[in-house]
PDB file of C-alpha atoms and ligand atoms in Angstrom:
ATOM      1  CA  MET A  29    -119.906 -28.910   8.277  1.00 49.00           C
ATOM      2  CA  ALA A  30    -120.902 -31.799  10.486  1.00 54.00           C
ATOM      3  CA  ASP A  31    -118.981 -30.387  13.443  1.00 62.00           C
ATOM      4  CA  ARG A  32    -120.948 -27.170  13.272  1.00 70.00           C
ATOM      5  CA  VAL A  33    -124.228 -28.906  13.974  1.00 71.00           C
ATOM      6  CA  LEU A  34    -125.888 -27.484  17.025  1.00 70.00           C
ATOM      7  CA  ARG A  35    -126.499 -30.298  19.425  1.00 71.00           C
ATOM      8  CA  GLY A  36    -129.320 -30.116  21.886  1.00 70.00           C
ATOM      9  CA  SER A  37    -130.978 -32.330  24.352  1.00 67.00           C
ATOM     10  CA  ARG A  38    -134.297 -32.541  26.063  1.00 69.00           C
ATOM     11  CA  LEU A  39    -134.560 -31.083  29.493  1.00 68.00           C
ATOM     12  CA  GLY A  40    -134.201 -33.681  32.183  1.00 67.00           C
ATOM     13  CA  ALA A  41    -133.400 -36.472  29.780  1.00 66.00           C
ATOM     14  CA  VAL A  42    -129.637 -36.478  29.986  1.00 69.00           C
ATOM     15  CA  SER A  43    -127.330 -36.307  32.955  1.00 71.00           C
ATOM     16  CA  TYR A  44    -124.204 -34.255  32.350  1.00 70.00           C
ATOM     17  CA  GLU A  45    -122.626 -35.624  35.474  1.00 72.00           C
ATOM     18  CA  ASN A  46    -119.230 -37.101  34.753  1.00 74.00           C
ATOM     19  CA  GLU A  47    -118.919 -40.738  35.812  1.00 74.00           C
ATOM     20  CA  ARG A  48    -115.137 -40.657  35.666  1.00 78.00           C
ATOM     21  CA  GLY A  49    -113.486 -41.282  39.006  1.00 78.00           C
ATOM     22  CA  GLN A  50    -116.625 -42.591  40.638  1.00 78.00           C
ATOM     23  CA  ALA A  51    -116.706 -46.111  41.978  1.00 78.00           C
ATOM     24  CA  PRO A  52    -119.741 -48.123  40.932  1.00 77.00           C
ATOM     25  CA  ALA A  53    -122.049 -49.239  43.700  1.00 80.00           C
ATOM     26  CA  ALA A  54    -121.121 -52.507  45.331  1.00 85.00           C
ATOM     27  CA  ARG A  55    -122.942 -55.382  43.712  1.00 88.00           C
ATOM     28  CA  VAL A  56    -123.912 -58.925  44.530  1.00 88.00           C
ATOM     29  CA  ARG A  57    -124.559 -61.629  41.953  1.00 89.00           C
ATOM     30  CA  VAL A  58    -127.274 -64.101  42.869  1.00 89.00           C
ATOM     31  CA  ASP A  59    -127.698 -67.377  40.984  1.00 91.00           C
ATOM     32  CA  PHE A  60    -131.189 -68.711  40.384  1.00 92.00           C
ATOM     33  CA  THR A  61    -132.474 -72.027  39.090  1.00 92.00           C
ATOM     34  CA  CYS A  62    -136.039 -72.476  37.889  1.00 92.00           C
ATOM     35  CA  PRO A  63    -138.080 -75.703  38.110  1.00 91.00           C
ATOM     36  CA  GLN A  64    -137.417 -76.272  34.381  1.00 92.00           C
ATOM     37  CA  GLY A  65    -133.674 -76.310  35.074  1.00 91.00           C
ATOM     38  CA  HIS A  66    -132.843 -72.910  33.572  1.00 92.00           C
ATOM     39  CA  ALA A  67    -129.962 -71.303  35.434  1.00 93.00           C
ATOM     40  CA  PHE A  68    -129.328 -67.584  35.376  1.00 93.00           C
ATOM     41  CA  ASP A  69    -127.987 -64.885  37.619  1.00 92.00           C
ATOM     42  CA  VAL A  70    -129.158 -61.435  38.551  1.00 91.00           C
ATOM     43  CA  VAL A  71    -126.990 -58.609  39.867  1.00 91.00           C
ATOM     44  CA  PHE A  72    -128.255 -56.618  42.819  1.00 89.00           C
ATOM     45  CA  ALA A  73    -126.923 -53.684  44.762  1.00 88.00           C
ATOM     46  CA  GLU A  74    -125.125 -54.918  47.832  1.00 86.00           C
ATOM     47  CA  GLU A  75    -127.426 -53.081  50.203  1.00 87.00           C
ATOM     48  CA  ALA A  76    -130.582 -54.354  48.497  1.00 85.00           C
ATOM     49  CA  ASP A  77    -132.763 -56.967  50.123  1.00 86.00           C
ATOM     50  CA  LEU A  78    -131.945 -60.047  48.083  1.00 84.00           C
ATOM     51  CA  PRO A  79    -135.024 -61.869  46.835  1.00 86.00           C
ATOM     52  CA  GLY A  80    -135.230 -65.622  47.272  1.00 87.00           C
ATOM     53  CA  VAL A  81    -137.374 -65.982  44.163  1.00 90.00           C
ATOM     54  CA  TRP A  82    -137.028 -64.415  40.714  1.00 92.00           C
ATOM     55  CA  ASP A  83    -139.010 -64.925  37.543  1.00 93.00           C
ATOM     56  CA  CYS A  84    -137.121 -67.109  35.068  1.00 93.00           C
ATOM     57  CA  PRO A  85    -136.338 -65.021  31.960  1.00 92.00           C
ATOM     58  CA  THR A  86    -136.666 -68.129  29.780  1.00 91.00           C
ATOM     59  CA  CYS A  87    -139.930 -69.698  30.893  1.00 93.00           C
ATOM     60  CA  GLY A  88    -141.314 -67.247  33.425  1.00 90.00           C
ATOM     61  CA  ALA A  89    -141.540 -69.760  36.246  1.00 91.00           C
ATOM     62  CA  ALA A  90    -140.547 -68.753  39.768  1.00 91.00           C
ATOM     63  CA  ALA A  91    -136.862 -69.576  40.120  1.00 91.00           C
ATOM     64  CA  GLN A  92    -135.268 -70.218  43.513  1.00 90.00           C
ATOM     65  CA  ALA A  93    -132.046 -68.570  44.591  1.00 89.00           C
ATOM     66  CA  VAL A  94    -129.130 -71.003  44.717  1.00 85.00           C
ATOM     67  CA  GLY A  95    -126.791 -71.399  47.643  1.00 73.00           C
ATOM     68  CA  GLY A  96    -128.681 -69.871  50.498  1.00 60.00           C
ATOM     69  CA  ALA A  97    -128.893 -66.425  48.998  1.00 46.00           C
ATOM     70  CA  ALA A  98    -132.501 -66.354  50.048  1.00 48.00           C
ATOM     71  CA  PRO A  99    -132.950 -63.983  52.952  1.00 50.00           C
ATOM     72  CA  ALA A 100    -134.370 -65.331  56.167  1.00 51.00           C
ATOM     73  CA  ALA A 101    -138.044 -64.658  56.449  1.00 52.00           C
ATOM     74  CA  LYS A 102    -138.557 -61.360  58.164  1.00 56.00           C
ATOM     75  CA  ALA A 103    -139.708 -61.638  61.706  1.00 62.00           C
ATOM     76  CA  SER A 104    -143.192 -60.288  61.495  1.00 70.00           C
ATOM     77  CA  LYS A 105    -145.055 -58.761  64.366  1.00 76.00           C
ATOM     78  CA  PRO A 106    -148.008 -60.827  65.459  1.00 80.00           C
ATOM     79  CA  ALA A 107    -151.166 -59.221  64.216  1.00 85.00           C
ATOM     80  CA  ARG A 108    -152.991 -57.074  66.732  1.00 87.00           C
ATOM     81  CA  THR A 109    -156.517 -58.334  67.065  1.00 91.00           C
ATOM     82  CA  HIS A 110    -159.593 -56.347  68.008  1.00 92.00           C
ATOM     83  CA  TRP A 111    -159.475 -58.108  71.348  1.00 91.00           C
ATOM     84  CA  ASP A 112    -155.899 -56.902  71.941  1.00 91.00           C
ATOM     85  CA  MET A 113    -156.892 -53.333  71.136  1.00 92.00           C
ATOM     86  CA  LEU A 114    -159.906 -53.580  73.422  1.00 91.00           C
ATOM     87  CA  LEU A 115    -157.714 -54.797  76.274  1.00 92.00           C
ATOM     88  CA  GLU A 116    -155.449 -51.770  75.771  1.00 93.00           C
ATOM     89  CA  ARG A 117    -158.411 -49.505  76.526  1.00 93.00           C
ATOM     90  CA  ARG A 118    -160.306 -51.472  79.161  1.00 92.00           C
ATOM     91  CA  SER A 119    -159.533 -54.080  81.776  1.00 93.00           C
ATOM     92  CA  VAL A 120    -161.370 -57.381  81.884  1.00 93.00           C
ATOM     93  CA  SER A 121    -163.191 -56.267  85.049  1.00 94.00           C
ATOM     94  CA  ASP A 122    -164.394 -53.082  83.252  1.00 94.00           C
ATOM     95  CA  LEU A 123    -165.637 -55.257  80.423  1.00 94.00           C
ATOM     96  CA  GLN A 124    -167.388 -57.563  82.869  1.00 96.00           C
ATOM     97  CA  VAL A 125    -169.291 -54.563  84.285  1.00 95.00           C
ATOM     98  CA  LEU A 126    -170.317 -53.458  80.785  1.00 93.00           C
ATOM     99  CA  LEU A 127    -171.348 -56.983  79.885  1.00 94.00           C
ATOM    100  CA  ASP A 128    -173.450 -57.312  83.014  1.00 95.00           C
ATOM    101  CA  GLU A 129    -175.143 -53.967  82.264  1.00 94.00           C
ATOM    102  CA  ARG A 130    -175.937 -54.975  78.703  1.00 94.00           C
ATOM    103  CA  LEU A 131    -177.234 -58.398  79.717  1.00 94.00           C
ATOM    104  CA  ALA A 132    -179.441 -56.861  82.383  1.00 93.00           C
ATOM    105  CA  GLU A 133    -180.759 -54.397  79.795  1.00 92.00           C
ATOM    106  CA  ILE A 134    -181.476 -57.147  77.297  1.00 93.00           C
ATOM    107  CA  ARG A 135    -183.236 -59.255  79.934  1.00 92.00           C
ATOM    108  CA  GLY A 136    -185.319 -56.257  80.848  1.00 87.00           C
ATOM    109  CA  ASP A 137    -184.535 -56.235  84.542  1.00 69.00           C
ATOM    110  CA  SER A 138    -182.756 -52.911  84.665  1.00 52.00           C
ATOM    111  CA  GLY A 139    -184.095 -49.401  85.160  1.00 56.00           C
ATOM    112  CA  PRO A 140    -186.405 -47.598  82.788  1.00 56.00           C
ATOM    113  CA  PRO A 141    -186.699 -48.875  79.228  1.00 53.00           C
ATOM    114  CA  ARG A 142    -184.729 -46.913  76.659  1.00 56.00           C
ATOM    115  CA  ARG A 143    -187.416 -47.170  74.026  1.00 57.00           C
ATOM    116  CA  ARG A 144    -189.598 -44.101  73.698  1.00 53.00           C
ATOM    117  CA  SER A 145    -193.324 -44.709  73.883  1.00 51.00           C
ATOM    118  CA  ALA A 146    -195.146 -42.871  71.163  1.00 48.00           C
TER     119      ALA A 146
HETATM  120 ZN1   ZN B  15    -137.134 -71.434  33.309  1.00 94.68          ZN
END
């Protein structure tokens, strides 16, 4: 009777793909040691970026990777400042002209005033 039970499954919950004959993804084991002295290891996919720090499963402290498994810090692009962006649009001599115009306007020795008289 038990072998006549109709078995079902939820849609999307189960993969019917056969794992036979498929090689598992290449893995890397990284050892970590936390400040409390707890040692543990974590398995990562070979192509993954290996973290240099992992939370200790025992005490929760940040554990350091052992044996140089920590990746070199990524070379980061220097941040583009507002000044850099401004220099991409205008040359320093253009800016000097604008600055002179504004200063003249502020000092009141240029052309007609911009303020409307009511
Ligand atoms: Zn720990």
